[in-house]
Amino acid sequence: MPHDGGARRLSARHRASAQPGRTRLARQVGWFVVIGVASTAGQTPLYWELCHWAPPPAADLASLLAISVLNTEANRRPAFRGSPVRAVQAHLAAGVLSVPAYLVTTWAVLLFRRYRPTASPAAETLVLVPSFALVTCCASSC
């Protein structure tokens, strides 16, 4: 009988020690999602405003670059605090991920414009949001 009690204490102790890792991961995922939503919410009006002055590929590139820098820095702080990745490395990696993001989002907007040539910048922006979300989900699963 004492053997069972010891096993129960060991498993309870093991669960308690494993809990901080899960809590930290849940916190990181939560921050990642919040920052991703905020980044998309920030890129959307920026793209919409830039679309009035520049063609869609240029507006997409400018808005993506601006938001990517902010997004990377925001994720480095609360979401990945304590990570051994330095700021320069994180921004370079984000820059590499921005290339497929730019290609997918620009392609989506240009394809939309091909089928809806008289669409407003607001309608283009509505196409940009799900394509950016798709890229973010794909990038985060890699």
Short mmCIF file of C-alpha atoms in Angstrom, two decimals:
data_model
loop_
_atom_site.label_atom_id
_atom_site.label_comp_id
_atom_site.label_asym_id
_atom_site.label_seq_id
_atom_site.Cartn_x
_atom_site.Cartn_y
_atom_site.Cartn_z
CA MET A 1 0.00 0.00 0.00
CA PRO A 2 2.75 2.57 0.74
CA HIS A 3 4.08 1.96 -2.74
CA ASP A 4 0.84 3.25 -4.30
CA GLY A 5 0.91 6.37 -2.12
CA GLY A 6 4.46 7.06 -3.21
CA ALA A 7 3.50 6.65 -6.87
CA ARG A 8 0.61 9.04 -6.44
CA ARG A 9 2.85 11.59 -4.77
CA LEU A 10 5.42 11.21 -7.54
CA SER A 11 2.83 11.67 -10.27
CA ALA A 12 1.38 14.70 -8.49
CA ARG A 13 4.86 16.14 -8.11
CA HIS A 14 5.54 15.42 -11.81
CA ARG A 15 2.30 17.12 -12.85
CA ALA A 16 3.14 20.17 -10.76
CA SER A 17 6.60 20.46 -12.30
CA ALA A 18 5.21 20.03 -15.85
CA GLN A 19 2.54 22.69 -15.36
CA PRO A 20 4.83 25.76 -15.63
CA GLY A 21 5.94 24.67 -19.10
CA ARG A 22 2.36 24.34 -20.29
CA THR A 23 1.42 27.64 -18.74
CA ARG A 24 4.34 29.36 -20.42
CA LEU A 25 3.45 27.82 -23.80
CA ALA A 26 -0.19 28.83 -23.41
CA ARG A 27 0.90 32.37 -22.55
CA GLN A 28 3.20 32.50 -25.60
CA VAL A 29 0.47 31.25 -27.91
CA GLY A 30 -1.98 33.72 -26.42
CA TRP A 31 0.38 36.65 -26.95
CA PHE A 32 1.21 35.44 -30.45
CA VAL A 33 -2.48 35.41 -31.36
CA VAL A 34 -3.15 38.82 -29.79
CA ILE A 35 -0.14 40.36 -31.54
CA GLY A 36 -1.11 38.72 -34.84
CA VAL A 37 -4.63 40.11 -34.66
CA ALA A 38 -3.31 43.55 -33.70
CA SER A 39 -0.81 43.44 -36.57
CA THR A 40 -3.51 42.56 -39.08
CA ALA A 41 -5.71 45.28 -37.61
CA GLY A 42 -2.81 47.71 -38.02
CA GLN A 43 -1.86 46.64 -41.53
CA THR A 44 -5.40 46.90 -42.83
CA PRO A 45 -5.91 50.68 -42.45
CA LEU A 46 -2.30 51.33 -43.40
CA TYR A 47 -2.76 49.42 -46.66
CA TRP A 48 -6.09 51.12 -47.28
CA GLU A 49 -4.52 54.56 -46.86
CA LEU A 50 -1.48 53.75 -48.98
CA CYS A 51 -3.72 52.34 -51.73
CA HIS A 52 -4.96 55.86 -52.39
CA TRP A 53 -1.41 56.96 -53.26
CA ALA A 54 0.30 53.88 -54.66
CA PRO A 55 -0.55 50.77 -56.67
CA PRO A 56 -1.56 47.70 -54.63
CA PRO A 57 1.82 45.91 -54.79
CA ALA A 58 3.62 48.99 -53.45
CA ALA A 59 0.96 49.64 -50.81
CA ASP A 60 1.12 46.00 -49.72
CA LEU A 61 4.92 46.03 -49.52
CA ALA A 62 5.07 49.26 -47.52
CA SER A 63 2.34 48.22 -45.08
CA LEU A 64 3.79 44.72 -44.70
CA LEU A 65 7.30 46.01 -44.00
CA ALA A 66 6.12 48.54 -41.44
CA ILE A 67 3.90 46.08 -39.61
CA SER A 68 6.45 43.23 -39.79
CA VAL A 69 9.01 45.26 -37.88
CA LEU A 70 6.47 46.14 -35.20
CA ASN A 71 5.08 42.60 -35.09
CA THR A 72 8.52 41.04 -34.70
CA GLU A 73 9.49 43.39 -31.93
CA ALA A 74 6.17 42.89 -30.16
CA ASN A 75 6.51 39.10 -30.37
CA ARG A 76 10.08 39.23 -29.06
CA ARG A 77 8.96 40.99 -25.90
CA PRO A 78 5.89 39.42 -24.27
CA ALA A 79 5.44 36.27 -26.34
CA PHE A 80 9.03 35.06 -26.56
CA ARG A 81 10.62 36.72 -23.55
CA GLY A 82 13.70 34.84 -22.53
CA SER A 83 14.29 33.42 -26.01
CA PRO A 84 17.97 33.11 -26.95
CA VAL A 85 17.25 34.65 -30.37
CA ARG A 86 18.76 38.12 -30.68
CA ALA A 87 16.86 41.06 -32.13
CA VAL A 88 18.83 41.11 -35.39
CA GLN A 89 18.26 37.39 -35.93
CA ALA A 90 14.55 37.72 -35.19
CA HIS A 91 14.14 40.61 -37.63
CA LEU A 92 16.13 38.82 -40.34
CA ALA A 93 13.95 35.73 -39.94
CA ALA A 94 10.83 37.90 -40.09
CA GLY A 95 12.20 39.54 -43.23
CA VAL A 96 12.60 36.13 -44.84
CA LEU A 97 9.02 35.23 -43.88
CA SER A 98 7.82 38.54 -45.28
CA VAL A 99 8.75 37.47 -48.81
CA PRO A 100 6.14 34.69 -49.11
CA ALA A 101 3.69 36.85 -47.15
CA TYR A 102 4.14 39.64 -49.68
CA LEU A 103 3.80 37.26 -52.63
CA VAL A 104 0.61 35.65 -51.31
CA THR A 105 -1.11 38.85 -50.22
CA THR A 106 -0.18 40.77 -53.36
CA TRP A 107 -1.25 37.87 -55.54
CA ALA A 108 -4.60 37.73 -53.75
CA VAL A 109 -5.22 41.45 -54.21
CA LEU A 110 -4.13 41.46 -57.86
CA LEU A 111 -6.27 38.40 -58.60
CA PHE A 112 -9.21 40.11 -56.93
CA ARG A 113 -8.59 43.26 -59.00
CA ARG A 114 -8.49 41.19 -62.17
CA TYR A 115 -12.01 39.93 -61.53
CA ARG A 116 -13.26 43.15 -59.90
CA PRO A 117 -11.38 45.96 -61.66
CA THR A 118 -13.63 48.68 -60.25
CA ALA A 119 -13.40 47.44 -56.65
CA SER A 120 -12.69 50.02 -54.00
CA PRO A 121 -9.56 50.03 -51.83
CA ALA A 122 -11.81 48.97 -48.95
CA ALA A 123 -12.84 45.84 -50.87
CA GLU A 124 -9.19 45.11 -51.68
CA THR A 125 -8.40 45.44 -47.99
CA LEU A 126 -11.04 42.85 -47.18
CA VAL A 127 -9.19 40.44 -49.48
CA LEU A 128 -5.88 41.28 -47.86
CA VAL A 129 -7.01 40.31 -44.34
CA PRO A 130 -7.78 36.60 -44.90
CA SER A 131 -4.75 36.16 -47.16
CA PHE A 132 -2.52 37.66 -44.47
CA ALA A 133 -4.16 35.45 -41.84
CA LEU A 134 -3.52 32.40 -44.04
CA VAL A 135 0.16 33.30 -44.40
CA THR A 136 0.46 33.85 -40.65
CA CYS A 137 -1.11 30.48 -39.86
CA CYS A 138 1.15 28.70 -42.36
CA ALA A 139 4.26 30.47 -41.09
CA SER A 140 3.48 29.73 -37.46
CA SER A 141 3.00 26.02 -38.17
CA CYS A 142 6.47 25.72 -39.77
#
